[in-house]
Amino acid sequence: MEPTVAVIGATGAVGDVFLKIAAERKLPMKQLKLLASARSKGKVLRYEGPTTVAPNGGDIVVEETTAESLADADIVFCSASSEVSKQWGPWLKERGKVMIDDGSAFRMDPTVPLVIPEVNGDDLEWHQGIVSIPNCTTTPLAMALDAMRQVAPLSRVTASTYQAVSGTGAAAVRELDAQVAAIGRGEAIPTPEQYPVQIAGNVLPHVDSFDEEEDYYTKEELKMRNETRKILHLDGLRFAATCVRVPVAIGHAEVVHAEFEREASIADLVAALQAAEGVEVITDPTKYVTPLEIAGDDRAFVARLRPDRTVEHGVTFWCLTDNLRKGAALNAIQIAEEMLKRDLVFDYAAKA
Ligand code: A2P
C-alpha cells in the first residue's frame, strides 16, 4: 500500500529541497499534497517524481493547511514552525497518521523518536505517530560521533558551528543576497529583519534565543547537546557548543573536539568513519571540503581529523553537511522510506 503524502511548508526553503529529493529517490506515494499558509493558497509547484495518480509527475496546486486538506494524508512532513507542528502533530497522531517533523517542538518528548536512520533507525520501532528529525547542526555531528564511538566510548564533546542562513529560512537567504547586492552597489544596507545585525560580511555568535536558566547558552546550543545525547542514547555525555551564523547560503560546518575514555588512534577512527553509512571522511590531512563544495551533496563530511594533545585521548576535526538535504529534507525522506520498509506507517497503533 502506498501512502498519500502531505508536505506542510512546501513553499519554504526545506520544502523546495524536499520536492527535489523525493522526486530523485522516487519516494513511493499514491498522491502528493503540497500545503503552506493561506498566503500561498493557489500557488502552483512542479513535482517531477512519480505518484500513483500522476506517474509522470506534474503541477500541484498549493493548499492551505487545514483539517480538510490533511484529512486523507497518511504521512505528513512538517517544515514550517514550532507553532505549526504543535498545532497539527497531536491532531495527526489522534487520527493514526504519521507526522515527520523538522521542527524542535517534539524532539525531546520521550514518546517521540528523534532519528537519523543510519544511526538510530531502530528507534522508529517505538514511534506513536510523531517522529522528529534532529536540528541540522546535530545531524552531521551525531553521524561522525556515532562512527567514532565504535572505536572507544565518548567522554566529552565541544563544538563550534559555522551555520548557513538557509537554516533560518528562505527569507534569510533573500536578506543575505540583498545585503551583498547593496554592498556591491555601494548603497546603504536595508534594515535587517531576520537577524539582529547585518549578516553580509559579518558573523553572529547567536543562533536562536538565549536561555537564562542555562547559563545563557542559546537554544540552538542546547538543542545540539540534548539531541546528540538522545540520538546516541548517552544521557550523561559531557557536551558544550557555541553556535555561530555565517554569511553562507547553504552548508552547516563545525569544528569539533571529542574525548574518549581510552586511546582511539586516528587510523582506527578513520576506518570507523569509512565504514559508516552516509559519512565521507577525507583522509589526506591537508585536504578538506567547504560549504560551497558540499551544497547539493547528500553526505556528512569529516576532514582534518587529528589528535588534540591538550587532553588525554582527544581528537579534533572539521565536519559539515548540506543543512537543507541531510540536515533536513533528505533525513526526513529517509525516515519515511525506513518506516515504509519496516511496515511502521499504516495501523501502527494496532501493532504497538
Ligand atoms: P508560506 O510560504 O505560505 O508562508 P521557510 O522556512 O523557508 O521560512 O518556510 C516556512 C514554510 O512554512 C513556508 O512554506 C510557509 O508557507 C510555511 N508556513 C508558515 N506559516 C504557516 C502556517 N501557519 N501553516 C502552514 N504553513 C505555514
mmCIF file of C-alpha atoms and ligand atoms in Angstrom:
data_model
loop_
_atom_site.group_PDB
_atom_site.id
_atom_site.type_symbol
_atom_site.label_atom_id
_atom_site.label_comp_id
_atom_site.label_asym_id
_atom_site.label_seq_id
_atom_site.Cartn_x
_atom_site.Cartn_y
_atom_site.Cartn_z
ATOM 1 C CA MET A 1 0.000 0.000 0.000
ATOM 2 C CA GLU A 2 1.388 3.401 -0.943
ATOM 3 C CA PRO A 3 0.821 6.410 1.308
ATOM 4 C CA THR A 4 -0.741 9.739 0.489
ATOM 5 C CA VAL A 5 1.973 12.220 1.459
ATOM 6 C CA ALA A 6 1.421 15.829 2.515
ATOM 7 C CA VAL A 7 4.155 18.457 2.929
ATOM 8 C CA ILE A 8 3.407 21.343 5.311
ATOM 9 C CA GLY A 9 5.810 24.144 4.395
ATOM 10 C CA ALA A 10 6.073 23.096 0.729
ATOM 11 C CA THR A 11 6.795 26.698 -0.337
ATOM 12 C CA GLY A 12 9.716 27.128 2.112
ATOM 13 C CA ALA A 13 13.470 26.570 1.809
ATOM 14 C CA VAL A 14 13.294 22.971 3.084
ATOM 15 C CA GLY A 15 10.027 22.272 1.200
ATOM 16 C CA ASP A 16 11.681 23.162 -2.098
ATOM 17 C CA VAL A 17 14.552 20.725 -1.489
ATOM 18 C CA PHE A 18 12.105 18.110 -0.236
ATOM 19 C CA LEU A 19 10.309 18.097 -3.608
ATOM 20 C CA LYS A 20 13.593 17.646 -5.489
ATOM 21 C CA ILE A 21 14.872 14.802 -3.269
ATOM 22 C CA ALA A 22 11.529 12.957 -3.108
ATOM 23 C CA ALA A 23 11.461 13.016 -6.932
ATOM 24 C CA GLU A 24 15.138 11.926 -7.237
ATOM 25 C CA ARG A 25 14.547 8.991 -4.887
ATOM 26 C CA LYS A 26 11.062 8.212 -6.259
ATOM 27 C CA LEU A 27 9.571 8.176 -2.767
ATOM 28 C CA PRO A 28 6.644 5.765 -3.154
ATOM 29 C CA MET A 29 3.324 7.562 -2.859
ATOM 30 C CA LYS A 30 -0.245 7.407 -4.029
ATOM 31 C CA GLN A 31 -0.675 11.174 -4.078
ATOM 32 C CA LEU A 32 1.363 14.215 -3.053
ATOM 33 C CA LYS A 33 -0.295 17.193 -1.383
ATOM 34 C CA LEU A 34 1.518 20.499 -1.002
ATOM 35 C CA LEU A 35 0.432 22.649 1.906
ATOM 36 C CA ALA A 36 1.511 26.012 3.298
ATOM 37 C CA SER A 37 -0.064 29.066 4.908
ATOM 38 C CA ALA A 38 -3.165 30.792 3.487
ATOM 39 C CA ARG A 39 -0.783 33.227 1.735
ATOM 40 C CA SER A 40 0.352 30.517 -0.696
ATOM 41 C CA LYS A 41 -3.072 29.019 -1.478
ATOM 42 C CA GLY A 42 -3.408 28.568 -5.248
ATOM 43 C CA LYS A 43 0.325 28.834 -5.996
ATOM 44 C CA VAL A 44 1.474 26.091 -8.385
ATOM 45 C CA LEU A 45 4.612 23.981 -7.754
ATOM 46 C CA ARG A 46 6.014 21.283 -10.010
ATOM 47 C CA TYR A 47 6.761 17.766 -8.792
ATOM 48 C CA GLU A 48 8.974 15.799 -11.176
ATOM 49 C CA GLY A 49 8.628 12.403 -9.472
ATOM 50 C CA PRO A 50 6.037 9.678 -9.943
ATOM 51 C CA THR A 51 2.912 9.182 -7.850
ATOM 52 C CA THR A 52 0.146 6.656 -8.459
ATOM 53 C CA VAL A 53 -2.250 9.398 -9.547
ATOM 54 C CA ALA A 54 0.383 11.188 -11.690
ATOM 55 C CA PRO A 55 3.007 8.648 -12.889
ATOM 56 C CA ASN A 56 4.907 11.348 -14.834
ATOM 57 C CA GLY A 57 4.765 13.994 -12.120
ATOM 58 C CA GLY A 58 3.184 17.347 -12.821
ATOM 59 C CA ASP A 59 1.969 20.640 -11.430
ATOM 60 C CA ILE A 60 0.402 20.642 -7.968
ATOM 61 C CA VAL A 61 -1.715 23.465 -6.597
ATOM 62 C CA VAL A 62 -0.693 24.504 -3.066
ATOM 63 C CA GLU A 63 -3.481 24.270 -0.494
ATOM 64 C CA GLU A 64 -3.866 25.970 2.852
ATOM 65 C CA THR A 65 -3.001 23.690 5.793
ATOM 66 C CA THR A 66 -6.394 22.743 7.269
ATOM 67 C CA ALA A 67 -8.128 19.705 8.779
ATOM 68 C CA GLU A 68 -9.744 19.220 5.396
ATOM 69 C CA SER A 69 -6.536 19.318 3.345
ATOM 70 C CA LEU A 70 -4.821 16.934 5.817
ATOM 71 C CA ALA A 71 -7.754 14.514 6.124
ATOM 72 C CA ASP A 72 -6.589 11.978 3.516
ATOM 73 C CA ALA A 73 -2.829 12.142 4.261
ATOM 74 C CA ASP A 74 -1.039 9.078 5.684
ATOM 75 C CA ILE A 75 2.427 10.646 6.123
ATOM 76 C CA VAL A 76 2.786 14.370 6.793
ATOM 77 C CA PHE A 77 6.161 16.088 6.559
ATOM 78 C CA CYS A 78 6.189 19.314 8.511
ATOM 79 C CA SER A 79 8.795 22.041 7.990
ATOM 80 C CA ALA A 80 7.081 25.297 8.918
ATOM 81 C CA SER A 81 7.447 26.483 12.532
ATOM 82 C CA SER A 82 7.157 25.007 16.034
ATOM 83 C CA GLU A 83 3.700 26.549 16.361
ATOM 84 C CA VAL A 84 2.515 24.831 13.179
ATOM 85 C CA SER A 85 3.993 21.491 14.336
ATOM 86 C CA LYS A 86 2.296 21.836 17.732
ATOM 87 C CA GLN A 87 -0.982 22.734 16.059
ATOM 88 C CA TRP A 88 -1.075 19.665 13.811
ATOM 89 C CA GLY A 89 1.117 16.987 15.485
ATOM 90 C CA PRO A 90 -1.376 15.827 18.141
ATOM 91 C CA TRP A 91 -4.255 16.140 15.646
ATOM 92 C CA LEU A 92 -2.497 13.866 13.149
ATOM 93 C CA LYS A 93 -1.441 11.397 15.835
ATOM 94 C CA GLU A 94 -5.034 11.081 17.139
ATOM 95 C CA ARG A 95 -6.110 10.108 13.646
ATOM 96 C CA GLY A 96 -3.477 7.366 13.275
ATOM 97 C CA LYS A 97 -1.397 9.330 10.773
ATOM 98 C CA VAL A 98 2.387 9.757 10.843
ATOM 99 C CA MET A 99 3.995 13.184 11.169
ATOM 100 C CA ILE A 100 7.718 13.501 10.388
ATOM 101 C CA ASP A 101 8.611 16.811 11.954
ATOM 102 C CA ASP A 102 11.552 19.025 11.043
ATOM 103 C CA GLY A 103 10.903 21.427 13.941
ATOM 104 C CA SER A 104 12.083 21.402 17.530
ATOM 105 C CA ALA A 105 8.603 21.110 19.101
ATOM 106 C CA PHE A 106 8.675 17.381 19.893
ATOM 107 C CA ARG A 107 12.345 16.437 19.643
ATOM 108 C CA MET A 108 12.887 15.975 23.373
ATOM 109 C CA ASP A 109 9.444 14.406 24.032
ATOM 110 C CA PRO A 110 10.193 10.914 25.451
ATOM 111 C CA THR A 111 7.339 9.439 23.381
ATOM 112 C CA VAL A 112 8.833 10.803 20.136
ATOM 113 C CA PRO A 113 11.816 9.113 18.451
ATOM 114 C CA LEU A 114 14.489 11.533 17.225
ATOM 115 C CA VAL A 115 16.036 9.743 14.290
ATOM 116 C CA ILE A 116 18.943 9.659 11.877
ATOM 117 C CA PRO A 117 18.220 6.351 10.099
ATOM 118 C CA GLU A 118 21.905 5.403 9.696
ATOM 119 C CA VAL A 119 22.495 5.948 13.435
ATOM 120 C CA ASN A 120 19.354 5.003 15.368
ATOM 121 C CA GLY A 121 16.792 3.751 12.845
ATOM 122 C CA ASP A 122 15.698 1.129 15.410
ATOM 123 C CA ASP A 123 14.151 3.926 17.498
ATOM 124 C CA LEU A 124 11.449 4.170 14.808
ATOM 125 C CA GLU A 125 10.038 0.894 16.132
ATOM 126 C CA TRP A 126 8.532 2.602 19.200
ATOM 127 C CA HIS A 127 7.015 5.641 17.461
ATOM 128 C CA GLN A 128 3.493 6.671 18.410
ATOM 129 C CA GLY A 129 2.659 8.822 15.390
ATOM 130 C CA ILE A 130 5.209 11.623 15.602
ATOM 131 C CA VAL A 131 8.864 11.229 14.601
ATOM 132 C CA SER A 132 11.259 14.171 14.856
ATOM 133 C CA ILE A 133 14.318 14.815 12.792
ATOM 134 C CA PRO A 134 17.303 16.447 14.515
ATOM 135 C CA ASN A 135 18.408 20.041 14.210
ATOM 136 C CA CYS A 136 20.540 20.473 11.085
ATOM 137 C CA THR A 137 23.726 21.055 13.121
ATOM 138 C CA THR A 138 23.166 17.955 15.253
ATOM 139 C CA THR A 139 22.898 15.558 12.305
ATOM 140 C CA PRO A 140 26.445 15.554 10.838
ATOM 141 C CA LEU A 141 27.962 15.677 14.319
ATOM 142 C CA ALA A 142 25.915 12.739 15.620
ATOM 143 C CA MET A 143 26.786 10.729 12.493
ATOM 144 C CA ALA A 144 30.519 11.360 12.968
ATOM 145 C CA LEU A 145 30.427 10.692 16.722
ATOM 146 C CA ASP A 146 28.406 7.507 16.280
ATOM 147 C CA ALA A 147 31.045 6.147 13.908
ATOM 148 C CA MET A 148 33.918 7.174 16.203
ATOM 149 C CA ARG A 149 32.426 5.675 19.342
ATOM 150 C CA GLN A 150 32.705 2.248 17.730
ATOM 151 C CA VAL A 151 36.448 2.633 18.489
ATOM 152 C CA ALA A 152 36.187 3.846 22.112
ATOM 153 C CA PRO A 153 33.434 5.267 24.337
ATOM 154 C CA LEU A 154 32.978 9.045 24.168
ATOM 155 C CA SER A 155 33.542 11.067 27.317
ATOM 156 C CA ARG A 156 33.324 14.732 26.271
ATOM 157 C CA VAL A 157 32.487 16.797 23.182
ATOM 158 C CA THR A 158 32.772 20.502 22.401
ATOM 159 C CA ALA A 159 31.746 22.076 19.107
ATOM 160 C CA SER A 160 31.714 25.473 17.415
ATOM 161 C CA THR A 161 29.447 25.860 14.399
ATOM 162 C CA TYR A 162 29.525 27.913 11.218
ATOM 163 C CA GLN A 163 25.863 27.864 10.170
ATOM 164 C CA ALA A 164 24.350 28.906 6.850
ATOM 165 C CA VAL A 165 21.494 31.395 6.627
ATOM 166 C CA SER A 166 19.185 28.931 4.822
ATOM 167 C CA GLY A 167 18.819 27.273 8.241
ATOM 168 C CA THR A 168 16.765 30.307 9.211
ATOM 169 C CA GLY A 169 14.582 30.002 6.091
ATOM 170 C CA ALA A 170 14.115 31.338 2.581
ATOM 171 C CA ALA A 171 13.630 34.931 3.826
ATOM 172 C CA ALA A 172 17.104 34.913 5.437
ATOM 173 C CA VAL A 173 18.726 33.826 2.153
ATOM 174 C CA ARG A 174 16.972 36.746 0.430
ATOM 175 C CA GLU A 175 18.194 39.086 3.202
ATOM 176 C CA LEU A 176 21.835 37.981 2.772
ATOM 177 C CA ASP A 177 21.560 38.342 -1.035
ATOM 178 C CA ALA A 178 20.039 41.827 -0.718
ATOM 179 C CA GLN A 179 22.793 42.951 1.664
ATOM 180 C CA VAL A 180 25.555 41.563 -0.581
ATOM 181 C CA ALA A 181 23.975 43.306 -3.601
ATOM 182 C CA ALA A 182 23.723 46.609 -1.688
ATOM 183 C CA ILE A 183 27.398 46.348 -0.668
ATOM 184 C CA GLY A 184 28.313 45.650 -4.326
ATOM 185 C CA ARG A 185 26.457 48.755 -5.485
ATOM 186 C CA GLY A 186 27.888 50.871 -2.679
ATOM 187 C CA GLU A 187 24.407 51.511 -1.314
ATOM 188 C CA ALA A 188 23.123 51.577 2.274
ATOM 189 C CA ILE A 189 22.188 48.147 3.679
ATOM 190 C CA PRO A 190 18.412 47.644 4.069
ATOM 191 C CA THR A 191 17.373 47.349 7.747
ATOM 192 C CA PRO A 192 17.986 43.710 8.827
ATOM 193 C CA GLU A 193 14.799 41.777 9.599
ATOM 194 C CA GLN A 194 15.961 38.191 10.006
ATOM 195 C CA TYR A 195 18.955 38.828 12.271
ATOM 196 C CA PRO A 196 19.681 41.449 14.953
ATOM 197 C CA VAL A 197 22.509 42.928 12.849
ATOM 198 C CA GLN A 198 23.806 42.784 9.266
ATOM 199 C CA ILE A 199 24.893 39.255 8.261
ATOM 200 C CA ALA A 200 26.760 40.063 4.999
ATOM 201 C CA GLY A 201 30.466 40.457 5.759
ATOM 202 C CA ASN A 202 29.828 39.517 9.371
ATOM 203 C CA VAL A 203 29.498 36.564 11.796
ATOM 204 C CA LEU A 204 26.972 36.329 14.653
ATOM 205 C CA PRO A 205 27.663 34.239 17.793
ATOM 206 C CA HIS A 206 23.916 33.990 18.234
ATOM 207 C CA VAL A 207 21.593 31.311 16.791
ATOM 208 C CA ASP A 208 18.108 31.164 18.369
ATOM 209 C CA SER A 209 17.353 32.858 21.707
ATOM 210 C CA PHE A 210 19.477 32.965 24.878
ATOM 211 C CA ASP A 211 18.339 30.727 27.742
ATOM 212 C CA GLU A 212 18.855 32.495 31.075
ATOM 213 C CA GLU A 213 18.169 29.289 33.008
ATOM 214 C CA GLU A 214 21.008 27.521 31.184
ATOM 215 C CA ASP A 215 23.878 29.979 31.720
ATOM 216 C CA TYR A 216 22.805 31.990 28.655
ATOM 217 C CA TYR A 217 23.655 29.266 26.191
ATOM 218 C CA THR A 218 21.402 29.706 23.146
ATOM 219 C CA LYS A 219 18.526 27.344 22.427
ATOM 220 C CA GLU A 220 20.439 26.118 19.356
ATOM 221 C CA GLU A 221 23.439 25.208 21.514
ATOM 222 C CA LEU A 222 21.217 23.378 23.991
ATOM 223 C CA LYS A 223 19.413 21.581 21.134
ATOM 224 C CA MET A 224 22.777 20.276 19.896
ATOM 225 C CA ARG A 225 23.658 18.958 23.339
ATOM 226 C CA ASN A 226 20.290 17.434 24.204
ATOM 227 C CA GLU A 227 19.639 15.949 20.777
ATOM 228 C CA THR A 228 23.105 14.389 20.487
ATOM 229 C CA ARG A 229 22.585 12.743 23.881
ATOM 230 C CA LYS A 230 19.144 11.432 22.865
ATOM 231 C CA ILE A 231 20.190 10.084 19.443
ATOM 232 C CA LEU A 232 23.310 8.360 20.795
ATOM 233 C CA HIS A 233 21.491 7.168 23.952
ATOM 234 C CA LEU A 234 24.216 8.835 26.047
ATOM 235 C CA ASP A 235 22.284 10.865 28.619
ATOM 236 C CA GLY A 236 25.356 11.859 30.592
ATOM 237 C CA LEU A 237 27.640 12.864 27.697
ATOM 238 C CA ARG A 238 29.580 15.999 28.656
ATOM 239 C CA PHE A 239 28.843 18.421 25.837
ATOM 240 C CA ALA A 240 29.147 22.158 25.160
ATOM 241 C CA ALA A 241 28.588 24.056 21.912
ATOM 242 C CA THR A 242 28.842 27.595 20.571
ATOM 243 C CA CYS A 243 26.640 28.218 17.532
ATOM 244 C CA VAL A 244 27.626 30.921 15.051
ATOM 245 C CA ARG A 245 25.776 32.205 11.982
ATOM 246 C CA VAL A 246 27.974 32.988 8.968
ATOM 247 C CA PRO A 247 27.178 34.674 5.625
ATOM 248 C CA VAL A 248 26.920 31.406 3.684
ATOM 249 C CA ALA A 249 23.761 30.331 1.823
ATOM 250 C CA ILE A 250 23.891 26.540 2.260
ATOM 251 C CA GLY A 251 26.025 24.173 4.358
ATOM 252 C CA HIS A 252 26.494 23.982 8.124
ATOM 253 C CA ALA A 253 30.100 23.364 9.214
ATOM 254 C CA GLU A 254 31.510 22.619 12.668
ATOM 255 C CA VAL A 255 34.828 22.381 14.467
ATOM 256 C CA VAL A 256 34.563 19.563 16.993
ATOM 257 C CA HIS A 257 36.775 18.424 19.858
ATOM 258 C CA ALA A 258 35.981 14.916 21.109
ATOM 259 C CA GLU A 259 37.487 12.983 24.007
ATOM 260 C CA PHE A 260 37.322 9.236 24.510
ATOM 261 C CA GLU A 261 37.532 7.081 27.609
ATOM 262 C CA ARG A 262 40.562 5.267 26.227
ATOM 263 C CA GLU A 263 43.065 5.510 23.405
ATOM 264 C CA ALA A 264 41.450 5.939 19.967
ATOM 265 C CA SER A 265 44.019 6.126 17.178
ATOM 266 C CA ILE A 266 43.454 8.310 14.143
ATOM 267 C CA ALA A 267 43.825 5.218 11.928
ATOM 268 C CA ASP A 268 41.088 3.354 13.815
ATOM 269 C CA LEU A 269 38.801 6.407 13.816
ATOM 270 C CA VAL A 270 39.289 6.853 10.067
ATOM 271 C CA ALA A 271 38.442 3.189 9.499
ATOM 272 C CA ALA A 272 35.276 3.565 11.599
ATOM 273 C CA LEU A 273 34.244 6.688 9.675
ATOM 274 C CA GLN A 274 34.902 4.934 6.358
ATOM 275 C CA ALA A 275 32.613 2.105 7.449
ATOM 276 C CA ALA A 276 29.782 4.476 8.454
ATOM 277 C CA GLU A 277 26.880 4.776 6.033
ATOM 278 C CA GLY A 278 26.328 8.329 4.793
ATOM 279 C CA VAL A 279 29.709 9.607 6.062
ATOM 280 C CA GLU A 280 32.614 10.631 3.828
ATOM 281 C CA VAL A 281 35.960 11.047 5.549
ATOM 282 C CA ILE A 282 38.769 12.914 3.838
ATOM 283 C CA THR A 283 41.946 11.145 4.901
ATOM 284 C CA ASP A 284 44.616 13.469 3.467
ATOM 285 C CA PRO A 285 45.376 15.793 6.419
ATOM 286 C CA THR A 286 45.965 18.734 4.056
ATOM 287 C CA LYS A 287 42.627 18.372 2.209
ATOM 288 C CA TYR A 288 39.122 19.484 3.205
ATOM 289 C CA VAL A 289 35.770 20.480 1.714
ATOM 290 C CA THR A 290 33.869 23.745 2.205
ATOM 291 C CA PRO A 291 30.128 24.526 2.388
ATOM 292 C CA LEU A 292 30.126 25.769 -1.227
ATOM 293 C CA GLU A 293 31.529 22.446 -2.432
ATOM 294 C CA ILE A 294 29.168 20.197 -0.490
ATOM 295 C CA ALA A 295 25.908 22.093 -1.124
ATOM 296 C CA GLY A 296 23.686 19.652 -3.026
ATOM 297 C CA ASP A 297 25.543 16.577 -1.701
ATOM 298 C CA ASP A 298 23.807 14.005 0.492
ATOM 299 C CA ARG A 299 26.771 13.033 2.664
ATOM 300 C CA ALA A 300 28.095 14.218 6.022
ATOM 301 C CA PHE A 301 31.792 15.058 5.596
ATOM 302 C CA VAL A 302 34.644 14.770 8.090
ATOM 303 C CA ALA A 303 38.070 16.278 7.379
ATOM 304 C CA ARG A 304 41.198 17.449 9.203
ATOM 305 C CA LEU A 305 40.868 14.688 11.809
ATOM 306 C CA ARG A 306 43.934 14.978 14.064
ATOM 307 C CA PRO A 307 44.951 14.445 17.694
ATOM 308 C CA ASP A 308 44.125 17.078 20.311
ATOM 309 C CA ARG A 309 47.202 16.694 22.520
ATOM 310 C CA THR A 310 45.931 19.160 25.155
ATOM 311 C CA VAL A 311 43.773 16.372 26.650
ATOM 312 C CA GLU A 312 44.061 12.632 27.128
ATOM 313 C CA HIS A 313 42.558 10.572 24.260
ATOM 314 C CA GLY A 314 41.337 13.662 22.393
ATOM 315 C CA VAL A 315 40.822 14.455 18.707
ATOM 316 C CA THR A 316 39.602 17.454 16.753
ATOM 317 C CA PHE A 317 38.012 17.594 13.301
ATOM 318 C CA TRP A 318 36.032 19.629 10.735
ATOM 319 C CA CYS A 319 32.592 18.285 9.879
ATOM 320 C CA LEU A 320 29.833 19.564 7.612
ATOM 321 C CA THR A 321 26.736 18.743 5.605
ATOM 322 C CA ASP A 322 24.133 20.406 3.373
ATOM 323 C CA ASN A 323 21.727 21.653 6.047
ATOM 324 C CA LEU A 324 18.733 21.527 3.707
ATOM 325 C CA ARG A 325 19.440 17.973 2.482
ATOM 326 C CA LYS A 326 20.900 15.605 5.124
ATOM 327 C CA GLY A 327 20.249 18.299 7.730
ATOM 328 C CA ALA A 328 16.514 18.396 6.915
ATOM 329 C CA ALA A 329 14.654 17.127 3.811
ATOM 330 C CA LEU A 330 16.787 14.080 2.980
ATOM 331 C CA ASN A 331 16.800 12.824 6.565
ATOM 332 C CA ALA A 332 13.002 13.221 6.691
ATOM 333 C CA ILE A 333 12.579 11.278 3.431
ATOM 334 C CA GLN A 334 14.960 8.539 4.609
ATOM 335 C CA ILE A 335 12.845 8.209 7.761
ATOM 336 C CA ALA A 336 9.710 7.743 5.625
ATOM 337 C CA GLU A 337 11.490 5.145 3.463
ATOM 338 C CA GLU A 338 12.664 3.270 6.560
ATOM 339 C CA MET A 339 9.208 3.377 8.145
ATOM 340 C CA LEU A 340 7.628 2.011 4.964
ATOM 341 C CA LYS A 341 10.280 -0.731 4.795
ATOM 342 C CA ARG A 342 9.645 -1.693 8.424
ATOM 343 C CA ASP A 343 5.845 -1.507 7.967
ATOM 344 C CA LEU A 344 5.520 1.239 10.592
ATOM 345 C CA VAL A 345 3.192 3.626 8.731
ATOM 346 C CA PHE A 346 -0.228 2.001 8.485
ATOM 347 C CA ASP A 347 -2.155 0.770 11.556
ATOM 348 C CA TYR A 348 0.883 1.336 13.763
ATOM 349 C CA ALA A 349 -1.267 1.801 16.887
ATOM 350 C CA ALA A 350 -2.761 -1.681 16.449
ATOM 351 C CA LYS A 351 0.721 -3.205 16.128
ATOM 352 C CA ALA A 352 2.217 -1.477 19.197
HETATM 353 P P1 A2P B 1 4.110 30.380 3.174
HETATM 354 O O1 A2P B 1 5.085 30.359 2.034
HETATM 355 O O2 A2P B 1 2.706 30.311 2.712
HETATM 356 O O3 A2P B 1 4.382 31.462 4.183
HETATM 357 P P2 A2P B 1 10.911 28.999 5.452
HETATM 358 O O4 A2P B 1 11.464 28.036 6.488
HETATM 359 O O5 A2P B 1 11.691 28.977 4.180
HETATM 360 O O6 A2P B 1 10.688 30.351 6.014
HETATM 361 O O7 A2P B 1 9.441 28.426 5.052
HETATM 362 C C1 A2P B 1 8.406 28.298 6.007
HETATM 363 C C2 A2P B 1 7.282 27.457 5.419
HETATM 364 O O8 A2P B 1 6.250 27.329 6.417
HETATM 365 C C3 A2P B 1 6.616 28.105 4.211
HETATM 366 O O9 A2P B 1 6.218 27.096 3.306
HETATM 367 C C4 A2P B 1 5.398 28.765 4.833
HETATM 368 O O10 A2P B 1 4.321 28.971 3.944
HETATM 369 C C5 A2P B 1 5.018 27.710 5.853
HETATM 370 N N1 A2P B 1 4.109 28.263 6.870
HETATM 371 C C6 A2P B 1 4.246 29.410 7.573
HETATM 372 N N2 A2P B 1 3.186 29.594 8.405
HETATM 373 C C7 A2P B 1 2.371 28.533 8.220
HETATM 374 C C8 A2P B 1 1.113 28.121 8.770
HETATM 375 N N3 A2P B 1 0.502 28.834 9.705
HETATM 376 N N4 A2P B 1 0.562 26.957 8.329
HETATM 377 C C9 A2P B 1 1.197 26.215 7.405
HETATM 378 N N5 A2P B 1 2.373 26.544 6.843
HETATM 379 C C10 A2P B 1 2.962 27.680 7.246
#
